Tab-separated table of C-alpha atoms and ligand atoms in Angstrom:
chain	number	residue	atom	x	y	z
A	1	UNK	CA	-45.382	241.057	-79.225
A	2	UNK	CA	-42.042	240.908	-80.603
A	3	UNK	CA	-41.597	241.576	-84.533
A	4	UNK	CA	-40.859	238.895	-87.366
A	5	UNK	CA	-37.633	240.015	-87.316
A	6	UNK	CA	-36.909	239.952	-83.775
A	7	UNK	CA	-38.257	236.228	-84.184
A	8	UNK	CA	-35.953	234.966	-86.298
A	9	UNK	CA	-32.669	235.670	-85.049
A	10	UNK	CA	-33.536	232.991	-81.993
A	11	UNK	CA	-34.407	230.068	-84.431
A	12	UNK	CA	-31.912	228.205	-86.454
A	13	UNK	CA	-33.504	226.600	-89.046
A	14	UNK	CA	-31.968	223.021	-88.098
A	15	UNK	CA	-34.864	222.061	-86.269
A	16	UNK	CA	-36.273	218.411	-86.927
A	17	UNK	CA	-39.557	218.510	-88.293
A	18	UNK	CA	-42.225	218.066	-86.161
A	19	UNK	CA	-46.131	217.369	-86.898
A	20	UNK	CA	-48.634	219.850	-85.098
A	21	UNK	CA	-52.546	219.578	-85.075
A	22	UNK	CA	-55.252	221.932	-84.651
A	23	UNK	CA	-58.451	221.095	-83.388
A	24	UNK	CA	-61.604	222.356	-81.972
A	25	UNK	CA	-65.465	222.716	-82.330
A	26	UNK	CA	-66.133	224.385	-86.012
A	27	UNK	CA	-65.890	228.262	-85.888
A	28	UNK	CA	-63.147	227.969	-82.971
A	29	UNK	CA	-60.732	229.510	-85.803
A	30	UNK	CA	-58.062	226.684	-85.870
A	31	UNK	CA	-57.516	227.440	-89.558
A	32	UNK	CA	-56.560	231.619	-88.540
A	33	UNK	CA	-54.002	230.153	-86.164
A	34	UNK	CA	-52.231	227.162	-88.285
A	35	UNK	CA	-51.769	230.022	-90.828
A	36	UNK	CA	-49.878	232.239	-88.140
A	37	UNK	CA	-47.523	228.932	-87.159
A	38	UNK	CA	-46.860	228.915	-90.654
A	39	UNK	CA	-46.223	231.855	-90.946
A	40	UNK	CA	-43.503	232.331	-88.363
A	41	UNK	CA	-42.145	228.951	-89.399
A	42	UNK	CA	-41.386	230.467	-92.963
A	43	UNK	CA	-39.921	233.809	-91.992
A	44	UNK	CA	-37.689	231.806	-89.235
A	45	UNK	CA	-36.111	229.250	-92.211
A	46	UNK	CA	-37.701	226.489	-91.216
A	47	UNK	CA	-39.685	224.069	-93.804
A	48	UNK	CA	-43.287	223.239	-93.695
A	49	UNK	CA	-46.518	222.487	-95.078
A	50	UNK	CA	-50.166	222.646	-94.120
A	51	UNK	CA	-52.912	220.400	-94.925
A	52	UNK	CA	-56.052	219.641	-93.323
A	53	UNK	CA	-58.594	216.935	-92.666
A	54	UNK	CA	-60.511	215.420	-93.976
A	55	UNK	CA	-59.200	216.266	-97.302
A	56	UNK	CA	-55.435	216.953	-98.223
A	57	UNK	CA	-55.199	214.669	-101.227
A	58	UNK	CA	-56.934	214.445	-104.032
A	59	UNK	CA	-58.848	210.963	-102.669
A	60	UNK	CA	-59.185	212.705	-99.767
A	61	UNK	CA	-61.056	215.669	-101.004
A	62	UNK	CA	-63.308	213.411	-102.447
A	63	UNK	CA	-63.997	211.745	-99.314
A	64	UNK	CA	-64.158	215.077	-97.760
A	65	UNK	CA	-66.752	216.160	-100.122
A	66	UNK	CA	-69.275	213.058	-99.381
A	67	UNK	CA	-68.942	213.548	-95.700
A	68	UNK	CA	-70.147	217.054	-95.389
A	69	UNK	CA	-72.259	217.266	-98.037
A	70	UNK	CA	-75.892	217.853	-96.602
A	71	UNK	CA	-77.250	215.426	-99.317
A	72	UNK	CA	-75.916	212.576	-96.881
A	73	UNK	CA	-77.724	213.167	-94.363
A	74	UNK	CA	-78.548	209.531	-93.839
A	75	UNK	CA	-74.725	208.078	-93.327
A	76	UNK	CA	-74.099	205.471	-90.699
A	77	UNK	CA	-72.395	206.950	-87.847
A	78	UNK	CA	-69.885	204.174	-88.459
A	79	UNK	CA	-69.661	204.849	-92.215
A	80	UNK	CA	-69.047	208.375	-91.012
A	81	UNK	CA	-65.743	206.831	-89.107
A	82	UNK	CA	-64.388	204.791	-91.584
A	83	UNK	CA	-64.493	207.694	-94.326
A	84	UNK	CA	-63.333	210.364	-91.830
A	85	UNK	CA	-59.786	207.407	-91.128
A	86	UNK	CA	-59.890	206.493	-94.877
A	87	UNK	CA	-59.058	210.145	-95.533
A	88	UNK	CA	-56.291	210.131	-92.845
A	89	UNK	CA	-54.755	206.734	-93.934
A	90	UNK	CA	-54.611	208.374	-97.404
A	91	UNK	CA	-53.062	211.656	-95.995
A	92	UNK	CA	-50.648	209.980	-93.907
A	93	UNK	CA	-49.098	207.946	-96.490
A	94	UNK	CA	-48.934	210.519	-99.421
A	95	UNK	CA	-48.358	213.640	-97.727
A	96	UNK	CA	-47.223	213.296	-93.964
A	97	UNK	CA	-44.626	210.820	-93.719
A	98	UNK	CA	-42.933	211.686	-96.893
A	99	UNK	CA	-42.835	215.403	-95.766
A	100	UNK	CA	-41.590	214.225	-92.254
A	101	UNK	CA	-39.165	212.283	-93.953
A	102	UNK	CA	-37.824	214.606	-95.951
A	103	UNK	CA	-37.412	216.818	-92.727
A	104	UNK	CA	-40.286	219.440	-93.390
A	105	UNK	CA	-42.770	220.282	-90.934
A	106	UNK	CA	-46.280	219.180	-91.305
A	107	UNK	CA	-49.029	221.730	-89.627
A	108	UNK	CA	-53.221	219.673	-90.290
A	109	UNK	CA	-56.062	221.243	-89.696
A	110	UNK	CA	-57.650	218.136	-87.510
A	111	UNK	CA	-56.334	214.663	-86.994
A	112	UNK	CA	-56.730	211.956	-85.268
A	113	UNK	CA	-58.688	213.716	-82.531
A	114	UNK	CA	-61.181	214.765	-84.448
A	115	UNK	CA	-62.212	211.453	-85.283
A	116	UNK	CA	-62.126	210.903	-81.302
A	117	UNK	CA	-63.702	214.275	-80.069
A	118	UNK	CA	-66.995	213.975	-83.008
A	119	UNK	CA	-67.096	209.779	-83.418
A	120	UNK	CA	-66.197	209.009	-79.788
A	121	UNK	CA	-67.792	211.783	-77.363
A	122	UNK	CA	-69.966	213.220	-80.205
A	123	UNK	CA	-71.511	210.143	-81.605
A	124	UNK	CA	-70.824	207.743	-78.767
A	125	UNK	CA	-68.438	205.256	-80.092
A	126	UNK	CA	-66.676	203.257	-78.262
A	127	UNK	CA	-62.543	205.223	-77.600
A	128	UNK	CA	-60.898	202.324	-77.162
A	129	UNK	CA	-62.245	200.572	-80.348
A	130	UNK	CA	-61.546	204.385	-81.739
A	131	UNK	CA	-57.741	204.338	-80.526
A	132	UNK	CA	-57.380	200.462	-82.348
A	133	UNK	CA	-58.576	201.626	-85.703
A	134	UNK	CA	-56.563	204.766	-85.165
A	135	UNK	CA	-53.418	203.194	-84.477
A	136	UNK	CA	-53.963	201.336	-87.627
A	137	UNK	CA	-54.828	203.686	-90.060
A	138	UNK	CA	-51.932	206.056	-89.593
A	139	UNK	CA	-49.351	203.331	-88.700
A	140	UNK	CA	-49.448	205.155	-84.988
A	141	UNK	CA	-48.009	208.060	-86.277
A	142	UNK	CA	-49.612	210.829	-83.233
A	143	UNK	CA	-49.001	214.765	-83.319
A	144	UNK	CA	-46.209	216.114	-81.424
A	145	UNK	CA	-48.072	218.712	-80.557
A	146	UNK	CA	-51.738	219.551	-80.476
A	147	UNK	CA	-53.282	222.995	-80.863
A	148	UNK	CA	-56.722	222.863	-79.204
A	149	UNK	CA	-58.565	226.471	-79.266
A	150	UNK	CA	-61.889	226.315	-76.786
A	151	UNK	CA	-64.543	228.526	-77.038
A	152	UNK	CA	-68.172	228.213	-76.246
A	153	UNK	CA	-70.822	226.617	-78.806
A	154	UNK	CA	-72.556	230.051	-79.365
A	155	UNK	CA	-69.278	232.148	-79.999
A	156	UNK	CA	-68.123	229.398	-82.627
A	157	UNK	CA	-72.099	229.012	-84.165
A	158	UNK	CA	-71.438	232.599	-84.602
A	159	UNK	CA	-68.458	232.618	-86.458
A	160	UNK	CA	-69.545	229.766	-88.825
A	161	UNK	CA	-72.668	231.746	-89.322
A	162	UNK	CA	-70.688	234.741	-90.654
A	163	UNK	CA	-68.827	232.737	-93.031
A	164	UNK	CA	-70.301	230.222	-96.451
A	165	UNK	CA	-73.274	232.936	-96.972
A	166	UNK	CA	-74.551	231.153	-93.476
A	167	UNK	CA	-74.533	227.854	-94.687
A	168	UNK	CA	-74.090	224.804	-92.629
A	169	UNK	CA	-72.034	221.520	-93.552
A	170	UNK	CA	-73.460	218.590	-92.665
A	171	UNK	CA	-71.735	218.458	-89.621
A	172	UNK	CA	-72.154	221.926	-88.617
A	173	UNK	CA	-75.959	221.195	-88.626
A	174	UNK	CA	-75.974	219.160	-85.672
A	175	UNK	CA	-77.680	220.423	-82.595
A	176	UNK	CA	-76.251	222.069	-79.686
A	177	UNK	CA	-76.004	218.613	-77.494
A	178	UNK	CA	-73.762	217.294	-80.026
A	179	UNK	CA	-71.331	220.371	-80.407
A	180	UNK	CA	-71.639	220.667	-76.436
A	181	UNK	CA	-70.508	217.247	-76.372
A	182	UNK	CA	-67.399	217.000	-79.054
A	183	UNK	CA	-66.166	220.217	-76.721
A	184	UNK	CA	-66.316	218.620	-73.774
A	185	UNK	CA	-64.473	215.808	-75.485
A	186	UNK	CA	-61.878	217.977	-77.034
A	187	UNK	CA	-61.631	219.025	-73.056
A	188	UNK	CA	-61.309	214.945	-71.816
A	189	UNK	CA	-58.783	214.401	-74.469
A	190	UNK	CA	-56.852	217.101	-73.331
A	191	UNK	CA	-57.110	216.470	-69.488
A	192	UNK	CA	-55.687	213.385	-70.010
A	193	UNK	CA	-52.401	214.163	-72.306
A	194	UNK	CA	-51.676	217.627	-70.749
A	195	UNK	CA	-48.066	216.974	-72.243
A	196	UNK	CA	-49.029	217.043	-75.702
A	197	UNK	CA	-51.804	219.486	-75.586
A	198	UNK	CA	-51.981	223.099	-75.462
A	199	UNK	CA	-55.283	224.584	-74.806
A	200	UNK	CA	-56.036	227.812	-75.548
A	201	UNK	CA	-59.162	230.260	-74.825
A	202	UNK	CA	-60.569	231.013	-78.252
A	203	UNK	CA	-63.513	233.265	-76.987
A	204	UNK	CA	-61.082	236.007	-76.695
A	205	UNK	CA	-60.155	238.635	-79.917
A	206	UNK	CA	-58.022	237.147	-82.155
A	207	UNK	CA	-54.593	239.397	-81.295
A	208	UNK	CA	-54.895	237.909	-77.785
A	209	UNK	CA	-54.803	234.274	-79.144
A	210	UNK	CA	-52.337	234.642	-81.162
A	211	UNK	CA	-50.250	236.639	-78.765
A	212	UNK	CA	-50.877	233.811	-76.250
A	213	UNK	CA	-50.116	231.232	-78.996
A	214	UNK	CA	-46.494	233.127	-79.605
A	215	UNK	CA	-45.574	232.945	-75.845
A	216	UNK	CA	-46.881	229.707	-75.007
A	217	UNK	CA	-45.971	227.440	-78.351
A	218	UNK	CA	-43.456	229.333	-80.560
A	219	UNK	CA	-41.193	230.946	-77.623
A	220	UNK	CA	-41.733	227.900	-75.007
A	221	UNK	CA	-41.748	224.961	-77.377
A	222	UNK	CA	-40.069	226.017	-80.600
A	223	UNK	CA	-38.121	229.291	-79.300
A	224	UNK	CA	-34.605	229.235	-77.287
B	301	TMP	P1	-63.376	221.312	-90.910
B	301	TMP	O1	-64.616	222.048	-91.276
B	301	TMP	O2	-62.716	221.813	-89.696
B	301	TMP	O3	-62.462	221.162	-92.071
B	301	TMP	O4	-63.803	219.819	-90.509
B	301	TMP	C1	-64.759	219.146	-91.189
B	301	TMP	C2	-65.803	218.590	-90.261
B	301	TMP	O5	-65.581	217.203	-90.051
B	301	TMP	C3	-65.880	219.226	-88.891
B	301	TMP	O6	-67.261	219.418	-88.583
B	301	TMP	C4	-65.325	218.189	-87.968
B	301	TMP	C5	-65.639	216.898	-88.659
B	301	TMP	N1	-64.693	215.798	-88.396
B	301	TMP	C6	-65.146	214.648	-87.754
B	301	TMP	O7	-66.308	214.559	-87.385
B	301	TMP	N2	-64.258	213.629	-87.559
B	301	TMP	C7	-62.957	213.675	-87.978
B	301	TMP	O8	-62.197	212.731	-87.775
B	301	TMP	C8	-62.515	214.891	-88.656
B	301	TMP	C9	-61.109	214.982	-89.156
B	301	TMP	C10	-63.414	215.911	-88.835
């Protein structure tokens, strides 16, 4: 893999900004590769900021902190929704658009697939009353790109495992059926907007995905 330095020379740092999202089942290590983006962004001139969902603003880290909280364990599913797109209205109005406006580029950890992925496939909501509320709550502002890393249920349960002393968020505790089913969700989303998604195989070691990241995002997408 080519060096930093070898990176930058190809990338003048005149590029509009663009807004990227990461997604896939916990423990897929979406956060490892936003960081990397970053990263590369920085060292090649170009502005931009990470933030993640739900969270990102001081409302939203509230919000963030009643949804995975095991102590509410007895939330309505649709509850669940509406705090998950509360956070994202939030984050969408304070942090993304201004950034976007101000030409920086704007890397989340999650967005609005998540809410599709774990609300839609994972707790059987209905997508198309999913993509209305959606479309509201972030004034249809969609990714440019989306970052989806796949890897099986027991490689990520692993990985979340070996992180947080073991301990499981409230979403993390749900059974296998339900992470089976957000993945194969993640999988449907991407099937259907192959232009916007790029999915990569996150079972592999980490130097491989990030390798594969840097030829088939930074140098096809972003490089010249
Ligand atoms: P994180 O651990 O990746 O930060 O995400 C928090 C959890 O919230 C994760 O289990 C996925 C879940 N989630 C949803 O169920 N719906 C959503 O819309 C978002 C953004 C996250």
């Amino acid at each position: 893999m080519p060096t930093n330095r070898q990176r930058v020379k190809h990338h003048p740092s005149a590029l509009p900004a663009k807004f990227i999202s990461f997604e896939g089942i916990d423990g897929c290590g979406k956060s490892t590769l936003m960081e990397q983006l970053s990263h590369w962004l920085a060292t090649a001139g170009i502005p931009c900021i990470m933030t993640r969902e739900p969270g990102g603003t001081p409302i939203g880290e509230k919000i963030r902190e009643l949804l995975l909280a095991t102590s509410s364990a007895g939330m309505s599913t649709r509850a669940e929704m509406l705090l998950y797109s509360a956070s994202r209205a939030q984050l969408t109005d304070e942090v993304i658009v201004p950034a976007m406006k101000k030409g920086t580029w704007v890397l989340t950890d999650r967005f609005v697939d998540a809410t599709f992925a774990y609300q839609g496939y994972g707790r059987g909501h209905d997508l198309q009353r999913l993509k209305t509320i959606q479309e509201w709550t972030t004034r249809d502002l969609w990714p440019d790109k989306t970052i989806l890393l796949d890897c099986s249920i027991e490689v990520a349960l692993d990985r979340i495992a070996g992180r947080n002393g073991g301990k499981f968020d409230r979403i993390e505790q749900e059974n296998n059926a339900f992470h089976l089913k957000v993945r194969n969700g993640y999988m449907a989303l991407a099937a259907a907007e192959p232009e916007r998604f790029l999915v990569l195989d996150a079972s592999r070691p980490l130097e491989e995905v990030i390798e594969d990241f840097y030829n088939r995002f930074w140098l096809a997408v972003v490089g010249r």
